[in-house]
PDB file of C-alpha atoms in Angstrom:
ATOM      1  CA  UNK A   1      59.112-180.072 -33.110  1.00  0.00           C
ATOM      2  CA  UNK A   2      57.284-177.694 -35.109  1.00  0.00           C
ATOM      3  CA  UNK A   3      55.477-174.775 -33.366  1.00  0.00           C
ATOM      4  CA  UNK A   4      52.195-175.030 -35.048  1.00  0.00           C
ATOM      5  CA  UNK A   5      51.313-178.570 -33.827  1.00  0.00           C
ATOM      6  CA  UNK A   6      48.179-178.174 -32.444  1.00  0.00           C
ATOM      7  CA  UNK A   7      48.628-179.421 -28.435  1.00  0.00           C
ATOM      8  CA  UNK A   8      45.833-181.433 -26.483  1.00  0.00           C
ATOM      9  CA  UNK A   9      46.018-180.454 -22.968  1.00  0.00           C
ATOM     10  CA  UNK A  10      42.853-181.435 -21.549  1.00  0.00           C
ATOM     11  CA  UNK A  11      43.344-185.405 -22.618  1.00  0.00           C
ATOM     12  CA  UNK A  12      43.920-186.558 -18.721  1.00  0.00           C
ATOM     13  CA  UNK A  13      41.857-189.407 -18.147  1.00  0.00           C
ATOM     14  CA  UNK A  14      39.829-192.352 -19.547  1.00  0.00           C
ATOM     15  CA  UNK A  15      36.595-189.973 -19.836  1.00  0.00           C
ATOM     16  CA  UNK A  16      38.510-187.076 -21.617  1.00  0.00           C
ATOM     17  CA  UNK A  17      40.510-188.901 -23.488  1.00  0.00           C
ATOM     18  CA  UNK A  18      41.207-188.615 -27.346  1.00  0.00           C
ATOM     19  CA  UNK A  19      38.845-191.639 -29.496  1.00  0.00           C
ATOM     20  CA  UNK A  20      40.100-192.564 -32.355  1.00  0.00           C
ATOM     21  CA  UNK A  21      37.838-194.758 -34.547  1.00  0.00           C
ATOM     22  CA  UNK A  22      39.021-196.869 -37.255  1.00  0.00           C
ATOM     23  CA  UNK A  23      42.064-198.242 -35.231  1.00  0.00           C
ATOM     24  CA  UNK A  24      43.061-201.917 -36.565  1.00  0.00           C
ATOM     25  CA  UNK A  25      42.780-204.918 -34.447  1.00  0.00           C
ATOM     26  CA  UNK A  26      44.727-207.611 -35.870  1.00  0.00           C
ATOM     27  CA  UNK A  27      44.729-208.367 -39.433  1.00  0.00           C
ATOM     28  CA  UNK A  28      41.434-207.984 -40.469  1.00  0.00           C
ATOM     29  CA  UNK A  29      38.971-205.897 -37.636  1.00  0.00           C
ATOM     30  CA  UNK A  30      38.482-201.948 -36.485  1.00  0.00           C
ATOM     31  CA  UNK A  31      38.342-201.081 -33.350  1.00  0.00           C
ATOM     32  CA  UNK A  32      38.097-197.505 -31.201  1.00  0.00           C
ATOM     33  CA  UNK A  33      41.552-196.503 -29.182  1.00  0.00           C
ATOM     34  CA  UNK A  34      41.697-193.923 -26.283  1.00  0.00           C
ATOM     35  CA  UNK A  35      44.907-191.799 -25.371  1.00  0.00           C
ATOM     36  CA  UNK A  36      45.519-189.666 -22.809  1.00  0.00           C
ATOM     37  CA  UNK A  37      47.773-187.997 -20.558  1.00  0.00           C
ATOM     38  CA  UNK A  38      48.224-189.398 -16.437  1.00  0.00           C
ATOM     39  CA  UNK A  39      49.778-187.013 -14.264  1.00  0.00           C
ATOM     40  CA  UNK A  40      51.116-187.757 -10.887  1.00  0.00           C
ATOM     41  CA  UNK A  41      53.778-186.503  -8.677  1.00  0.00           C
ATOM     42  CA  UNK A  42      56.085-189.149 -10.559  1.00  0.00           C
ATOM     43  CA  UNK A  43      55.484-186.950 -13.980  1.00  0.00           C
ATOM     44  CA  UNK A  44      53.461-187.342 -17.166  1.00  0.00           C
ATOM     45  CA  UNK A  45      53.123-191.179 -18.818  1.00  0.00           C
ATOM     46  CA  UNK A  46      51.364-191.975 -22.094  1.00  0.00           C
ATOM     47  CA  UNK A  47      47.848-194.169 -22.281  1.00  0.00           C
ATOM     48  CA  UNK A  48      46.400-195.791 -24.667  1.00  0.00           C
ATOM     49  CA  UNK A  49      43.264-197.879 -24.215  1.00  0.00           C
ATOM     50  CA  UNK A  50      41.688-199.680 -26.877  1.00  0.00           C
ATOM     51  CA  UNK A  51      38.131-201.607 -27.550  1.00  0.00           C
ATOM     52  CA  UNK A  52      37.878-204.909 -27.660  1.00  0.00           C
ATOM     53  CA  UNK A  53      35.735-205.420 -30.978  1.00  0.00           C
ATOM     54  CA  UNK A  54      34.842-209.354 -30.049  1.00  0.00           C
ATOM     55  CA  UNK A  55      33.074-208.480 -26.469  1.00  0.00           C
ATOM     56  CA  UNK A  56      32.444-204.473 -26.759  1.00  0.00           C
ATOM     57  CA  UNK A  57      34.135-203.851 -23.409  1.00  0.00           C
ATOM     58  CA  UNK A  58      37.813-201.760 -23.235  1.00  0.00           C
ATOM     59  CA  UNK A  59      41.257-203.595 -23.112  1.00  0.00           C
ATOM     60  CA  UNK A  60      43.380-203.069 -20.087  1.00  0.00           C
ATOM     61  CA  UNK A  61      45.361-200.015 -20.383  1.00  0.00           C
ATOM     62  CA  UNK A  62      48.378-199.696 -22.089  1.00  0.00           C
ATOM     63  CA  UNK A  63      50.914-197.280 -19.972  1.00  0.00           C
ATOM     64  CA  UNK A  64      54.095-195.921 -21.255  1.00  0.00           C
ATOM     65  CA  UNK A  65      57.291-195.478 -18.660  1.00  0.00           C
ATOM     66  CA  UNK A  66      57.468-191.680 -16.902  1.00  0.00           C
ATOM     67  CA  UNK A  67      58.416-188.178 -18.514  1.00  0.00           C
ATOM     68  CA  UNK A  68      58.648-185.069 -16.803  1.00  0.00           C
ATOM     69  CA  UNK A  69      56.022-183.479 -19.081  1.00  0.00           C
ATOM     70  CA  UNK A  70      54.259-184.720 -21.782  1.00  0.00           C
ATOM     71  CA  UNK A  71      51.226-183.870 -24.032  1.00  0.00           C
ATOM     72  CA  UNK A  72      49.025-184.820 -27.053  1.00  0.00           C
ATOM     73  CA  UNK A  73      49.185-183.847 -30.866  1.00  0.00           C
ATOM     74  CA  UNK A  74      47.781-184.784 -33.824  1.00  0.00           C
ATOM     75  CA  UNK A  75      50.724-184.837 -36.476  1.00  0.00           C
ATOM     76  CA  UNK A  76      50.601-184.233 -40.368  1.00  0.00           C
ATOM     77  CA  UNK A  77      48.670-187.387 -41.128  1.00  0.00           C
ATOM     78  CA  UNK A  78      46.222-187.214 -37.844  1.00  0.00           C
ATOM     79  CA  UNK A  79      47.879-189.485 -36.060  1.00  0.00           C
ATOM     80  CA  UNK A  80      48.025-189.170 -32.262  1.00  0.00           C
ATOM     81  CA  UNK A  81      51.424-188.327 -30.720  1.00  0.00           C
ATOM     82  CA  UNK A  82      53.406-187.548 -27.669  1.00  0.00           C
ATOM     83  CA  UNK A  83      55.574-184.358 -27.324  1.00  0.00           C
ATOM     84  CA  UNK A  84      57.712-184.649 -24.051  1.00  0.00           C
ATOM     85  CA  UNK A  85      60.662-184.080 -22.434  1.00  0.00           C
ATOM     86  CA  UNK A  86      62.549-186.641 -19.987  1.00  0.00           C
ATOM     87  CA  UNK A  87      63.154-186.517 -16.404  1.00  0.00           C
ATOM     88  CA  UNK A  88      67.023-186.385 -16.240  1.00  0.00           C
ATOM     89  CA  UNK A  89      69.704-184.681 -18.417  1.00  0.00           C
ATOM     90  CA  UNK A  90      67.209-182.146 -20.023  1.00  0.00           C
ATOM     91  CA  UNK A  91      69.627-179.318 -20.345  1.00  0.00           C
ATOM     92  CA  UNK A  92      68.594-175.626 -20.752  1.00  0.00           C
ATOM     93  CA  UNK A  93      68.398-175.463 -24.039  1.00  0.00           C
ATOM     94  CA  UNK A  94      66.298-178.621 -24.713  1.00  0.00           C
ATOM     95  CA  UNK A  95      63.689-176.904 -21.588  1.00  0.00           C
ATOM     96  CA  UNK A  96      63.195-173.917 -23.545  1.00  0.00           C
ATOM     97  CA  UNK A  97      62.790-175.101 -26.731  1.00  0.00           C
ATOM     98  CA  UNK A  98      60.265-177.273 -25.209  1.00  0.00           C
ATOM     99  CA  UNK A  99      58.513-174.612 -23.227  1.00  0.00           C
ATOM    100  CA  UNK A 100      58.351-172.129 -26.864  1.00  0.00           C
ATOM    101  CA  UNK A 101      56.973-174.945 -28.156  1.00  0.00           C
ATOM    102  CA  UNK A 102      54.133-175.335 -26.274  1.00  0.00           C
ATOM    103  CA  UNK A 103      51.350-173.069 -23.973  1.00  0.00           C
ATOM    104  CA  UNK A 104      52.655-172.911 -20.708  1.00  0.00           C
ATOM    105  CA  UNK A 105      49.615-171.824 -19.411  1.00  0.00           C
ATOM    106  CA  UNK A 106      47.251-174.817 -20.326  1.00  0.00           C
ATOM    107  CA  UNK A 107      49.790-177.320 -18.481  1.00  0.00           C
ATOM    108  CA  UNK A 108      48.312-178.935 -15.008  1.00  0.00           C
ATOM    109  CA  UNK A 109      49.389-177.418 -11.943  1.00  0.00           C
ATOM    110  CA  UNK A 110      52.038-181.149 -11.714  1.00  0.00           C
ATOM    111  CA  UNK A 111      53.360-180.643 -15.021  1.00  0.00           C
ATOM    112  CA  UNK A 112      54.834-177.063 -14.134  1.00  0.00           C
ATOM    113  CA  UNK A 113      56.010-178.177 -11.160  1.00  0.00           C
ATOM    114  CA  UNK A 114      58.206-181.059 -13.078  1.00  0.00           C
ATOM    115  CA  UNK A 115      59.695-177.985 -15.079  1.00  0.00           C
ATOM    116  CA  UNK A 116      60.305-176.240 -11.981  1.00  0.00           C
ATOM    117  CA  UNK A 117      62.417-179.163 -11.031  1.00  0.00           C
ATOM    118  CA  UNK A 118      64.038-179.795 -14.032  1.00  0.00           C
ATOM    119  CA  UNK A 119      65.078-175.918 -13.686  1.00  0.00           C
ATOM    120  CA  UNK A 120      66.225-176.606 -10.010  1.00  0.00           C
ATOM    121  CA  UNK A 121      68.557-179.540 -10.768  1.00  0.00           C
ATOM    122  CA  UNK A 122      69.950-177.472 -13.616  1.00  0.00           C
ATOM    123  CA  UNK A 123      70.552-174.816 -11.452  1.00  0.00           C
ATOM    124  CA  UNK A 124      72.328-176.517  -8.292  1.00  0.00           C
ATOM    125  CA  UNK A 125      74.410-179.322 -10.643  1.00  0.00           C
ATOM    126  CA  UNK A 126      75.955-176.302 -12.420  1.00  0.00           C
ATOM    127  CA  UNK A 127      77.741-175.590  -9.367  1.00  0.00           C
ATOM    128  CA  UNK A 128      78.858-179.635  -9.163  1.00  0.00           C
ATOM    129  CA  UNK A 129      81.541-181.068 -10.615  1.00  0.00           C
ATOM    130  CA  UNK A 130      82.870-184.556 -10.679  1.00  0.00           C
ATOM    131  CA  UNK A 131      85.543-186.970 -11.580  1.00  0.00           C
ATOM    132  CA  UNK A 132      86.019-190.464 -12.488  1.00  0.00           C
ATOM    133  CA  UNK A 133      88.511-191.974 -11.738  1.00  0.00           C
ATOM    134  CA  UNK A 134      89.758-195.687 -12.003  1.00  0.00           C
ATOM    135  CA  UNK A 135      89.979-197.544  -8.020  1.00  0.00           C
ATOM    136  CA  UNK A 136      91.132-201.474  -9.391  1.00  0.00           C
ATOM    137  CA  UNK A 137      90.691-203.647 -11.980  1.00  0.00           C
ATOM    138  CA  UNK A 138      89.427-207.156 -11.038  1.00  0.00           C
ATOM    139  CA  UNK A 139      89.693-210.656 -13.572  1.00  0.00           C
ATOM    140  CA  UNK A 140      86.119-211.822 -12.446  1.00  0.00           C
ATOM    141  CA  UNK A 141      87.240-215.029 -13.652  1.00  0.00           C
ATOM    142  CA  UNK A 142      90.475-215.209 -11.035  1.00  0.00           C
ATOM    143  CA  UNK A 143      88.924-216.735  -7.325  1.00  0.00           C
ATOM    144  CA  UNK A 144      91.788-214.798  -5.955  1.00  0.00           C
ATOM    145  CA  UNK A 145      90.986-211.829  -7.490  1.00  0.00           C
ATOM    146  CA  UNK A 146      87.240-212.100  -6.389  1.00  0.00           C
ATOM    147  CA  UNK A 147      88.573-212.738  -2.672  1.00  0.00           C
ATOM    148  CA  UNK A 148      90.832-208.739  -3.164  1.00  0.00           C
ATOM    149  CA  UNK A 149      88.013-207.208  -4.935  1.00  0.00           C
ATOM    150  CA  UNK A 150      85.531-208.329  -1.575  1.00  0.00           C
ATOM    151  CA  UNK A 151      88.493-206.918   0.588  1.00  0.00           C
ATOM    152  CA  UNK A 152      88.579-203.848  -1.259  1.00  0.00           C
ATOM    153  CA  UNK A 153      84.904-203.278  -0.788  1.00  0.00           C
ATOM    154  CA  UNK A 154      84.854-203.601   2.825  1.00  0.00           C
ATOM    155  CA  UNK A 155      88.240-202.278   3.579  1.00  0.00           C
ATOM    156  CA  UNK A 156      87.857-198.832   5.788  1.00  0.00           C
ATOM    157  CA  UNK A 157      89.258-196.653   3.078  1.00  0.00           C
ATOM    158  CA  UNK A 158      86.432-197.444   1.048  1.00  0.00           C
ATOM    159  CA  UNK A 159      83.901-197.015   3.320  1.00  0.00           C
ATOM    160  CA  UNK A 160      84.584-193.301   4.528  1.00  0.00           C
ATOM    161  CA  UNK A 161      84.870-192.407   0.671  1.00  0.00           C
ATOM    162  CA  UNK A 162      80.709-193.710   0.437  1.00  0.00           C
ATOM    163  CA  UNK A 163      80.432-191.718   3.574  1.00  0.00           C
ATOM    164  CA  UNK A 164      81.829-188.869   2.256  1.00  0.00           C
ATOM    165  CA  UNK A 165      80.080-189.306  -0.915  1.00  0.00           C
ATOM    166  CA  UNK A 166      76.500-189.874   0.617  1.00  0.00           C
ATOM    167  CA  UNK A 167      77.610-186.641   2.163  1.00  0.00           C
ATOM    168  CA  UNK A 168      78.171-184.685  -0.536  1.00  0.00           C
ATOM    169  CA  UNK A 169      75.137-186.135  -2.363  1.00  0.00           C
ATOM    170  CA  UNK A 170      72.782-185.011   0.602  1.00  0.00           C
ATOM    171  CA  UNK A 171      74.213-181.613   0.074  1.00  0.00           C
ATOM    172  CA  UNK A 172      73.257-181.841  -3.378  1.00  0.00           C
ATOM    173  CA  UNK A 173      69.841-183.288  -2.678  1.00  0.00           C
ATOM    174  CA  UNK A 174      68.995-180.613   0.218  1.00  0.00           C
ATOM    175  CA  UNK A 175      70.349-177.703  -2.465  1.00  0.00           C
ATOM    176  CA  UNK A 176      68.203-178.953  -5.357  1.00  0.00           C
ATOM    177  CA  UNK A 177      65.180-179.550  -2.812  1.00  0.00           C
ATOM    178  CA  UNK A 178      65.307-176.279  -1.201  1.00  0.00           C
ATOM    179  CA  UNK A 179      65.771-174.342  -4.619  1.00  0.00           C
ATOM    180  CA  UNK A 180      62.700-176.349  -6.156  1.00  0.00           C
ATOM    181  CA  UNK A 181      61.054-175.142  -2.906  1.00  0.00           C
ATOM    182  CA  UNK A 182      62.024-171.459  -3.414  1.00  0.00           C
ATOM    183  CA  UNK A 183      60.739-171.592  -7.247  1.00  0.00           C
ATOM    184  CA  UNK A 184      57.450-173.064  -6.372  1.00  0.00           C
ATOM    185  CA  UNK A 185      56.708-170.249  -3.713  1.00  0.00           C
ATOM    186  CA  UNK A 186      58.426-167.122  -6.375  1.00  0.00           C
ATOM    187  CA  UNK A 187      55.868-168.971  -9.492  1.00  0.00           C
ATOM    188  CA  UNK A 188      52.846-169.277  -7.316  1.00  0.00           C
ATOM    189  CA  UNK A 189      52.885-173.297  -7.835  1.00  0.00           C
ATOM    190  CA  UNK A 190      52.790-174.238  -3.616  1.00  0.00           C
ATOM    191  CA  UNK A 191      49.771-175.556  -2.472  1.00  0.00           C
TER     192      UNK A 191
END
């Protein structure tokens, strides 16, 4: 991402939104489109609105699935476009990049919170480490086979290893929360 897009932070709602006239409606019409930015405790998702040209009155909206943080540009031909990072697996690098990119300062008060948790999980899950490892191999096909792999499921060996993992996964979860916690009350985020 190049650093001198030029970001639209204040895009948050139907009213602020970005209008683009012009916008094509089928083969042959122009309409008016609307995008903006939704916050929420869930993260950032993309809108887009647009105006039906038949009957003058706005199209439901059109909602993408949820980022952590996300915000407007306009790119090299004035097109409208997103600039985000994910929820999960954003490593350290890819968080920094994004934050250079972008002024930290003119994010909502939600979207630096999704950083800070971003920055928690990174923190706590470098001090996790896993391995996979192969339990049984089943023929799906075999009714035999589907009778041992119910067994297997519901033996008692298998259960205290879920308890143990839903153990060690709460410890995980309480390590992440209370570190999130910590770095909302040291960056002045708690409200």
């Amino acid at each position: 991402m190049s650093e001198n897009k030029k970001y639209i932070y204040n895009a948050v709602d139907f009213d602020t939104a970005i209008e683009v006239n012009n916008y094509p409606w089928g083969f042959r019409l122009k309409t008016k489109v609307r995008y903006w930015i939704e916050s929420n405790n869930k993260g950032d998702r993309f809108i887009k609105q647009t105006l039906n040209p038949k009957t003058d009155k706005w199209c439901n909206p059109k909602k993408s699935t949820y980022n952590a943080v996300e915000v407007l540009y306009f790119d090299d031909n004035g097109y409208v476009k997103v600039y985000g990072i994910g929820k999960y697996g954003v490593n350290e690098k890819v968080l920094k990049t994004f934050i250079s990119n972008i002024d930290y300062n003119s994010l909502n008060l939600l979207q630096k919170k999704q950083i800070e948790m971003i920055k928690s999980v990174n923190k706590v899950m470098e001090n996790v480490s896993f391995k996979i490892e192969k339990v049984s191999e089943y023929n799906l096909s075999d009714p035999l086979d589907l009778i041992r792999m119910r067994n297997d499921n519901n033996s008692a060996e298998k259960k205290a290893k879920e308890k143990e993992q839903n153990i060690i996964k709460d410890k995980i979860i309480k390590s992440i929360n209370s570190t999130y916690n910590q770095s909302l009350i040291k960056n002045n985020l708690k409200e």
